[in-house]
Structure formats: structure tokens, C-alpha cells
Amino acid sequence: MGILSKIFSGSDPVKSIQPTIDEVGRLESKFERFSAAQFVEQTQKWQAEIRALKTKDELPGYLKQILPEAFAAVREAAKRTLGQRPYDVQLAGGIALHQGKIAEMKTGEGKTLASTLPAYLNALSGLGVHIVTVNDYLARRDASWMGQIYHFLGLSVGSIQHEQAFLYSEVERRDEEITKEESEGVVIDVKNLVPCARSQAYLADVTYGTNNEFGFDYLRDNMAPERLALVQKNLYYAIVDEVDSILIDEARTPLIISAPDLESGKQYQEFAGILDAFTPADFAVDEKLRQANFTDTGYEKLEKRFGKDIYSDIRLRHHADAALRAKSLFKADRDYVVKGGEIIIVDEFTGRLMPGRRYSEGLHQAIEAKEGVPVQNESRTLATITFQNYFRLYEKLSGMTGTALTEAEEFGKIYNLEVVEIPTNRPEARRDMQDSIYKTEEGKFQAIAREVRERQKKGQPVLIGTVSIEKNERLSALLKKRGVRHELLNAKNHEREARIIAQAGKSGAVTLATNIAGRGVDIILGGNPYDKESAEAVTAAGGLHVLGTERHESRRIDNQLRGRAGRQGDPGSSQFFLSLEDDLMRLFGGDRLKNIMTTLRVPEDQPIENRLVSKSIENAQRKIEGMNFDTRKRVLEFDDVLNKQRGAIYSRRRKILEGKISLREKILDDIKLEIIELLSGLDAEGKISDSNEVTRRISSLLPAADLQGISESTLDLWIKRLTNMAEKAFSNKEEKITPEAMRQIERVVTLQSMDNFWMEHLDTMEHLRRSVGLRGYAQKDPLIEYKKDGHRLFEEMLVQIDKTVAYTILRVELRPSGQSSPGNSNVSSTFPPSRREAESNKKIGRNDPCWCGAINPKTGKAYKFKRCGLIDAPHHKG
């Protein structure tokens, strides 16, 4: 009888996988006899059998068949390389992941090791496995740490970082190459990673990286000007670590690649100055819904300042609303930090900084103006996708976390993912204590300082969780005043996160952290590296104590904090200290209880412990969770409309890059359609007699068309004649510059037309999304209206792309380059240029952006490209 059978009975979903776990156990002795070379040979044998499958549909059945052996091979490889033998519960987690489910495994149960089991099995397909982490450090650490297993078994491992990429390679390093993590003596060293091209990291069998990097690379690939610029291989199978954080918490903010627009920041600064003089009576704020509006007195002040109703002027309204939201709803050291003259967003759920991410709709500029830092230009969206729609692109998706059950409904409805609760390897020994509730925040903080000091005296380590940097630093100052030694961890010093958290289990250690809390790094009693004497002292003192200073909007975040204690059956405890002035308490009825405590003259620093109060807090959290789910669901419903359009554009774009579409034939067909449209209405009694009018109409499409001396003719003959002229002009140009260069020009002009119109379309769809809400007043469903108008706009965009290419292709002129041999032409297709071509362009003085024009069929005027990519076109002189 296996460990899971002992724990589970009845119809629990984990019970059904016990026979597979037993089979893996029986195979253990077989792989213990294997030599190192035999493991690589076994991997190669399975890979060859997969390549021999007739269709991809046979792959799932084959992987299911070899799963016990593959898992047994990984278990033995882990024993030999890491000295760790995956427990049966880790095998259970691995099976759930392979089945495309979410494995809820408590903190410290070894999710990182468990993920190597399904990753190895699925990587045998050669289609690539992506393991998604919450930060660059973990993507680097896990690739280095778990890379030993994959390397031993004969697979390659890559890691993508922000502007970096690595491959696992067991090479000797010089002393100066040893990482900082190692030099400080913490056993979380990152080694055996050598720099490589990003595309190489993606070609590895298993690739580690963050959700942001995977998502941005997908968007960049779909802006790539040539096939060589693509980096991602397939979106076959993803294992998402901390899946709740990535697929739930971060799902409200889409990934956006943008470029600066020409909007000046002066008006943001002007409005920030105006609102500085406003009083709370001039605007109304709803903190629950995160909304702010001007009151009548506020409107009057603005009207007096500008001499008109600001809501009759779209631009003034935009700046006024952004300035008001920045002033009333967004706070420094809670929502963002000011660092190096920049506003950097703080992730409200993880407490981590998000450099490079900016609030949209002018909000970021308004905050910059409020804080007195340089206001950057507004940005224009080039590409965007939500995390929901990015991760739903994978053929198979799974995830792991310590806290998923509270969000099981959302995982099921949005991602079609089932949550499976995996039992702990040892019974949980953590003691969760009743909340202590204080009348005021000051009284609560004083009580926390006393509590922490007492626990430190007896050698018990304490991890204190705060909800913001502001509260984090305020409590730190109080602890210093009380003489409590402690480590401070927040987004301002997050680069030391792993090292701080690694020592949080030492005897007498006090660690004060925001929600960042070092997810992914185990808190080992006694510290890291392990100190037996310290560990015994900590165990005797009761293990790690987790102290929460405030309830979060989500129960899941509270559970994550609690889960830092009690790892692998260790002793531990947790308790939340709350005050009636906390945001959650204040917004959901804390005032009534505060009045009662005032009437009863309860001292500020004397707690009450009441289950009814704790229950009401949980009910408030459930309400907020429901509201947030509805918000994310609504965002997704609107993005699904854009996602279908995105899929169509990106699919067409990829086919062009891969040469699967004959652009020559497509463009000539589009030119013919334009000829038909231009000549419509000219035929009288079946014939067209005015050749001058034909010339005038056709000149913008066929600039070199010579129609002199052509007599009247039927419409069909005119169409045939002009189409032949277009084909001849095409052939002449092709002969002049070589077919290869012509294919490149077709591709460049088509892709850039698509990119420019798609960029405009994204702006239009954003404006449409904001405006359709008003149609609800006319008893119309905004989502249906968005779908209808969005479809019409998309169809119009496709027509305009084809028209633009048709009007542009024959006007592109090339001149011989001094760098090219006679008879050839030099054409760059890069938009923006690749690193390789950018370096080449710098050497020959071709680094300036070009504002060359294609013909916009709507206006007949030049359509400006930010960089046409046709370096030798004569119009570059201007």
C-alpha cells in the first residue's frame, strides 16, 4: 500500500494515480543498475521512437505508455546529481502536471524538483517545454540547479532573462566568474550557465524564463521583419510555477510593446499643479471600486481655470481624469516607487518592482508630473496580449503552487484547468492562531514590536509580512527604536531577496518583508547553509513564526504568507495582527466595531480576538475576490474579440515570413482589383472612350503607364490591358533588381503595411472599448457592440493593407549600393533592425530612421513608415 493510498480513500482524484506511482517504484531497481551512458542512450531511444510516430496525435498515448519508466529515470538522475530522491507525493505532482492540471503542493514540498518529471517526459518530443517562473533569478537558478538532471539524461536546457539568454553547460569557470550568490556562502548558487543567443535558449529541450519574457518574445516574434529574427520555436507545453500569481494576479494587466508618441508632457505638469490646490471637497473617491470623480465644486474650479466645460474637450478631459486618478488613487511606496528619476510600478500581489511596465491612458505620465520627475512622452501600442490569451496558445498547459484551491473556479472557467490537491510528504505541524484585532494602527504596530522582541529573545525566527513598502519601512523604524535587529526586504532592495529569505530561519532572525516574501526560496530552519545547532534551537523555540500585519484583499495571499512556516512537517506558527484602521477593515464595516471599542474604552494596544470579526473579514475577502474575478473575466471577454483578430494577423504574418504565401500573385491580384475599382463608372454603353480620364485615375497605381493613342474599348479589355501593364512593370523591376531582391521588397512592404495598420487598429479598438460602455444607456450590450464594430473595423483594415501594398510596390525604387556588387541591390528588411544589421548599418552610415512613404489609398498621400527598411531607396535623401 503506497503513501497516497494510506492518506486518501474514496474518489479523491489523487487516488487514481497510485498504481502509476507504484509502478515507478518497482522500476527503481532497474535504473539503479544503469550506467551514466545508458541514461543518455535510453533518452535517445525514446526520442527516436517519437520521431517514428506517424502522426502527432499518437504522441499523448506514447508518452502515457513510457511515463513510469521516464519518471523512474528522472528519479534516479536526481539521486545521482542532486542527492535528492523525489518522494511519492512529488511523483503525484509530476503526474498531475503531465495531465495538464494544476498541482497544489504546499510550500517546501519540492515543486521545482517535481516539475522535472513531466518536463523531461514531454521534452522527449523535441517540441520544447517552457517552465515559467515569477522572476529572472528563479529562471536562472532553476535552469542551473535542475539542469544537472536534464544534462545527465541527455537533454539541453536554456534560460531566458531580460536582455540575456543562457545554455546549461558543465564547463569549468574561472574564479572571477563565480556568481555573487555563491560568494556570500548561500547554497542557492547559479552556475554552469553560458551566454548564448536567445534563439538558442529556445531551441533547448527545456527552457526556463519568466512569464513577461515569454510573452514579450511572442509579441516581438510577431513583429519580426524576417524569419531569422524569430526566437520562439513552438508553444507546445508550459509548466507555470506559482501559477496563481501569474495566471490570476498578473492577468489584469496585459503585456504591451509600445513606442513613444509625440504628445508633450507639459499639460500633465499643468494639471498636476492645478490639482495641488484642490481640496477633498473638490472630488469624490470610491476606494472599493478604485474610482475618482470631480464634484460640482471641482468642475466649477476647472471651468473657471479653462473658461469652458472641460468635458466638451476630449484632450482636457483626458488630462483632468488622469491627474485626478494619480492624485487620489495612487500612492508612492504602495503602488509605485520613485527610483532614479523614474516611476516604477510595484506589483500589488508580489510586492516586486516591474521595470519597463507603464500605466496606460496617460496615468503614468500624470504620476510622473505629480512626483516631479521627467514626464515621458505618451506611448503608442505596437503589440499587446493578455496573459490569459498568451498561455491559452499552448497546446498543453499545467501549473503548480501552494495556493490554488480558492481560485479553482477561475482556473476552470478561464483556462480549463483542474486543481488537484497533493498531500504533504509529512503531516503539517504549523499552528495557525486566532487574529488579534486592535483599535488603531499605531496600537497594532506597538503590539507587533513587543511580540517580535519577545520571540527574538527566546531565539525564535520571525517573518513579518506587510502589504506595502510604506508600512514596511514604518514598522522597521519602530523595531529599530525598540532595539530589534532585523532584515528589511521590499521592492527597493529586491535584488537581495533570495539571500535575505534564505537566512530567515536562523535562530533569532527577524525578517520584515512585503508580499515579495521570497516565493521560490525555501526557509530552512537553522539557515542556509544548514546549521544543526541553530536548527535545534529554532525547533525548541517553536519553529518559524509568521506574523501578518494586515489582511490582504485575497485569502490566497494570506495563505501564501502563512505557508512560509511549517515546511516539510517543521514546527511553526502564524498569526495576523489587524487594526480597525486597516484598509480592508475600514472599507467593510470596521467603523461600527471601532465605535463599540471606543464606547467600552478598550485601550489602543489591547487586542480582541473574535471569531465573528475574523469571519466577517473572510466574507469581505470573498466579495473582493468575486469582484476581481468579474473584472478579469470582463477584460478577457473584450480581449477575446481582439485575440481572434490578432491570431488572423499573426498567422498571415508568419506565413509571409516562412514563404508560404506567394506575395507576387497576391499583389498582382490586388492591383487588378484596384484597376476594376478605379475604372468603375467610366464605361458608357459598354465602352470607355476617355483615355485621359483613365490615365488620371490610374496614375497613382501604375505611375509609368503609357496610355497615349489607345482608342476606346470595353471595360473588360481596359482591365486586361492595364493588368498586363502591371505584370510587365513587375517583371521589368524584377529583372532590373533580381528576383531575390524583389521577393524581399514584396515582403518588407507587405509586413510594414500590416504593422502600421495593425498599430492604428489597436489604437482604434482601444478607443472603441472605452466608448461602447456608453451604449449601455441605449439598452445595448457593450460587448456585442464591440464585437460588431470591431469586426467591421478589422475587415476595413485588411482591405486598406492590400490597397497600400498595391499602391506602393511599383513605386519603390532602388539604387546600387557602394557595398554591393554590380547588378545587385542592397535591401534591408529589418523593422526595427536586428542587432546584426544595426551594427552593419552603423558602419556604413545608415543608422537614421527613414520616414519614407507608401501611398495611403484613403488620401492619395504618402503613408509614413517609422522605418521603411529599404536602405538604398532614393527617397532616403529627403
PDB file of N, CA, C and O in Angstrom, residues 369-399:
ATOM      1  N   ALA A 369       4.230  63.569 -13.383  1.00  0.00           N
ATOM      2  CA  ALA A 369       4.042  65.004 -13.138  1.00  0.00           C
ATOM      3  C   ALA A 369       3.785  65.268 -11.655  1.00  0.00           C
ATOM      4  O   ALA A 369       4.324  66.218 -11.077  1.00  0.00           O
ATOM      5  N   LYS A 370       2.987  64.413 -11.024  1.00  0.00           N
ATOM      6  CA  LYS A 370       2.683  64.581  -9.600  1.00  0.00           C
ATOM      7  C   LYS A 370       3.946  64.480  -8.744  1.00  0.00           C
ATOM      8  O   LYS A 370       4.125  65.238  -7.788  1.00  0.00           O
ATOM      9  N   GLU A 371       4.838  63.553  -9.096  1.00  0.00           N
ATOM     10  CA  GLU A 371       6.042  63.315  -8.301  1.00  0.00           C
ATOM     11  C   GLU A 371       7.207  64.223  -8.712  1.00  0.00           C
ATOM     12  O   GLU A 371       8.285  64.151  -8.124  1.00  0.00           O
ATOM     13  N   GLY A 372       7.017  65.031  -9.764  1.00  0.00           N
ATOM     14  CA  GLY A 372       8.054  65.972 -10.162  1.00  0.00           C
ATOM     15  C   GLY A 372       9.245  65.351 -10.861  1.00  0.00           C
ATOM     16  O   GLY A 372      10.351  65.907 -10.828  1.00  0.00           O
ATOM     17  N   VAL A 373       9.057  64.173 -11.492  1.00  0.00           N
ATOM     18  CA  VAL A 373      10.140  63.573 -12.284  1.00  0.00           C
ATOM     19  C   VAL A 373       9.864  63.856 -13.764  1.00  0.00           C
ATOM     20  O   VAL A 373       8.743  64.249 -14.126  1.00  0.00           O
ATOM     21  N   PRO A 374      10.859  63.703 -14.655  1.00  0.00           N
ATOM     22  CA  PRO A 374      10.626  63.989 -16.074  1.00  0.00           C
ATOM     23  C   PRO A 374       9.436  63.203 -16.627  1.00  0.00           C
ATOM     24  O   PRO A 374       9.337  61.986 -16.413  1.00  0.00           O
ATOM     25  N   VAL A 375       8.545  63.917 -17.309  1.00  0.00           N
ATOM     26  CA  VAL A 375       7.359  63.279 -17.888  1.00  0.00           C
ATOM     27  C   VAL A 375       7.724  62.744 -19.271  1.00  0.00           C
ATOM     28  O   VAL A 375       8.094  63.497 -20.170  1.00  0.00           O
ATOM     29  N   GLN A 376       7.644  61.431 -19.412  1.00  0.00           N
ATOM     30  CA  GLN A 376       7.965  60.826 -20.696  1.00  0.00           C
ATOM     31  C   GLN A 376       6.780  60.977 -21.646  1.00  0.00           C
ATOM     32  O   GLN A 376       5.635  61.123 -21.208  1.00  0.00           O
ATOM     33  N   ASN A 377       7.083  60.915 -22.939  1.00  0.00           N
ATOM     34  CA  ASN A 377       6.013  61.017 -23.926  1.00  0.00           C
ATOM     35  C   ASN A 377       5.027  59.869 -23.771  1.00  0.00           C
ATOM     36  O   ASN A 377       5.391  58.783 -23.327  1.00  0.00           O
ATOM     37  N   GLU A 378       3.795  60.139 -24.147  1.00  0.00           N
ATOM     38  CA  GLU A 378       2.815  59.057 -24.168  1.00  0.00           C
ATOM     39  C   GLU A 378       3.263  58.017 -25.173  1.00  0.00           C
ATOM     40  O   GLU A 378       4.027  58.287 -26.095  1.00  0.00           O
ATOM     41  N   SER A 379       2.798  56.807 -24.979  1.00  0.00           N
ATOM     42  CA  SER A 379       3.224  55.724 -25.859  1.00  0.00           C
ATOM     43  C   SER A 379       2.088  55.294 -26.769  1.00  0.00           C
ATOM     44  O   SER A 379       0.914  55.525 -26.484  1.00  0.00           O
ATOM     45  N   ARG A 380       2.499  54.684 -27.871  1.00  0.00           N
ATOM     46  CA  ARG A 380       1.533  54.164 -28.823  1.00  0.00           C
ATOM     47  C   ARG A 380       1.719  52.656 -28.894  1.00  0.00           C
ATOM     48  O   ARG A 380       2.838  52.158 -29.045  1.00  0.00           O
ATOM     49  N   THR A 381       0.653  51.909 -28.763  1.00  0.00           N
ATOM     50  CA  THR A 381       0.737  50.451 -28.702  1.00  0.00           C
ATOM     51  C   THR A 381       1.128  49.872 -30.054  1.00  0.00           C
ATOM     52  O   THR A 381       0.494  50.147 -31.068  1.00  0.00           O
ATOM     53  N   LEU A 382       2.191  49.055 -30.044  1.00  0.00           N
ATOM     54  CA  LEU A 382       2.606  48.335 -31.252  1.00  0.00           C
ATOM     55  C   LEU A 382       2.074  46.910 -31.239  1.00  0.00           C
ATOM     56  O   LEU A 382       1.740  46.359 -32.285  1.00  0.00           O
ATOM     57  N   ALA A 383       2.032  46.308 -30.050  1.00  0.00           N
ATOM     58  CA  ALA A 383       1.527  44.934 -29.927  1.00  0.00           C
ATOM     59  C   ALA A 383       1.101  44.718 -28.489  1.00  0.00           C
ATOM     60  O   ALA A 383       1.698  45.271 -27.567  1.00  0.00           O
ATOM     61  N   THR A 384       0.077  43.921 -28.293  1.00  0.00           N
ATOM     62  CA  THR A 384      -0.414  43.668 -26.930  1.00  0.00           C
ATOM     63  C   THR A 384      -1.112  42.320 -26.856  1.00  0.00           C
ATOM     64  O   THR A 384      -1.666  41.833 -27.849  1.00  0.00           O
ATOM     65  N   ILE A 385      -1.052  41.708 -25.667  1.00  0.00           N
ATOM     66  CA  ILE A 385      -1.781  40.458 -25.424  1.00  0.00           C
ATOM     67  C   ILE A 385      -1.950  40.303 -23.914  1.00  0.00           C
ATOM     68  O   ILE A 385      -1.103  40.762 -23.140  1.00  0.00           O
ATOM     69  N   THR A 386      -3.045  39.703 -23.494  1.00  0.00           N
ATOM     70  CA  THR A 386      -3.226  39.410 -22.069  1.00  0.00           C
ATOM     71  C   THR A 386      -2.543  38.083 -21.752  1.00  0.00           C
ATOM     72  O   THR A 386      -2.339  37.244 -22.634  1.00  0.00           O
ATOM     73  N   PHE A 387      -2.190  37.890 -20.470  1.00  0.00           N
ATOM     74  CA  PHE A 387      -1.582  36.620 -20.084  1.00  0.00           C
ATOM     75  C   PHE A 387      -2.554  35.464 -20.307  1.00  0.00           C
ATOM     76  O   PHE A 387      -2.149  34.359 -20.665  1.00  0.00           O
ATOM     77  N   GLN A 388      -3.854  35.728 -20.100  1.00  0.00           N
ATOM     78  CA  GLN A 388      -4.823  34.656 -20.329  1.00  0.00           C
ATOM     79  C   GLN A 388      -4.717  34.135 -21.755  1.00  0.00           C
ATOM     80  O   GLN A 388      -4.628  32.925 -21.985  1.00  0.00           O
ATOM     81  N   ASN A 389      -4.734  35.049 -22.705  1.00  0.00           N
ATOM     82  CA  ASN A 389      -4.726  34.619 -24.103  1.00  0.00           C
ATOM     83  C   ASN A 389      -3.360  34.126 -24.550  1.00  0.00           C
ATOM     84  O   ASN A 389      -3.278  33.273 -25.438  1.00  0.00           O
ATOM     85  N   TYR A 390      -2.280  34.624 -23.936  1.00  0.00           N
ATOM     86  CA  TYR A 390      -0.966  34.081 -24.306  1.00  0.00           C
ATOM     87  C   TYR A 390      -0.861  32.626 -23.865  1.00  0.00           C
ATOM     88  O   TYR A 390      -0.490  31.748 -24.651  1.00  0.00           O
ATOM     89  N   PHE A 391      -1.178  32.346 -22.601  1.00  0.00           N
ATOM     90  CA  PHE A 391      -0.984  30.981 -22.110  1.00  0.00           C
ATOM     91  C   PHE A 391      -1.997  29.996 -22.694  1.00  0.00           C
ATOM     92  O   PHE A 391      -1.736  28.794 -22.727  1.00  0.00           O
ATOM     93  N   ARG A 392      -3.118  30.489 -23.172  1.00  0.00           N
ATOM     94  CA  ARG A 392      -4.069  29.595 -23.836  1.00  0.00           C
ATOM     95  C   ARG A 392      -3.608  29.212 -25.243  1.00  0.00           C
ATOM     96  O   ARG A 392      -4.233  28.375 -25.893  1.00  0.00           O
ATOM     97  N   LEU A 393      -2.509  29.809 -25.716  1.00  0.00           N
ATOM     98  CA  LEU A 393      -1.946  29.427 -27.016  1.00  0.00           C
ATOM     99  C   LEU A 393      -1.196  28.099 -26.938  1.00  0.00           C
ATOM    100  O   LEU A 393      -1.009  27.432 -27.956  1.00  0.00           O
ATOM    101  N   TYR A 394      -0.757  27.711 -25.740  1.00  0.00           N
ATOM    102  CA  TYR A 394      -0.015  26.452 -25.599  1.00  0.00           C
ATOM    103  C   TYR A 394      -0.943  25.260 -25.836  1.00  0.00           C
ATOM    104  O   TYR A 394      -2.094  25.257 -25.413  1.00  0.00           O
ATOM    105  N   GLU A 395      -0.400  24.257 -26.513  1.00  0.00           N
ATOM    106  CA  GLU A 395      -1.186  23.043 -26.757  1.00  0.00           C
ATOM    107  C   GLU A 395      -1.542  22.358 -25.440  1.00  0.00           C
ATOM    108  O   GLU A 395      -2.609  21.771 -25.295  1.00  0.00           O
ATOM    109  N   LYS A 396      -0.597  22.401 -24.495  1.00  0.00           N
ATOM    110  CA  LYS A 396      -0.841  21.798 -23.179  1.00  0.00           C
ATOM    111  C   LYS A 396      -0.302  22.753 -22.121  1.00  0.00           C
ATOM    112  O   LYS A 396       0.800  23.285 -22.254  1.00  0.00           O
ATOM    113  N   LEU A 397      -1.083  22.959 -21.078  1.00  0.00           N
ATOM    114  CA  LEU A 397      -0.726  23.906 -20.029  1.00  0.00           C
ATOM    115  C   LEU A 397      -0.941  23.251 -18.673  1.00  0.00           C
ATOM    116  O   LEU A 397      -1.927  22.534 -18.461  1.00  0.00           O
ATOM    117  N   SER A 398      -0.016  23.476 -17.749  1.00  0.00           N
ATOM    118  CA  SER A 398      -0.187  22.989 -16.387  1.00  0.00           C
ATOM    119  C   SER A 398       0.477  23.984 -15.448  1.00  0.00           C
ATOM    120  O   SER A 398       1.169  24.909 -15.881  1.00  0.00           O
ATOM    121  N   GLY A 399       0.260  23.803 -14.150  1.00  0.00           N
ATOM    122  CA  GLY A 399       0.819  24.765 -13.208  1.00  0.00           C
ATOM    123  C   GLY A 399       0.948  24.172 -11.822  1.00  0.00           C
ATOM    124  O   GLY A 399       0.375  23.126 -11.516  1.00  0.00           O
TER     125      GLY A 399
END
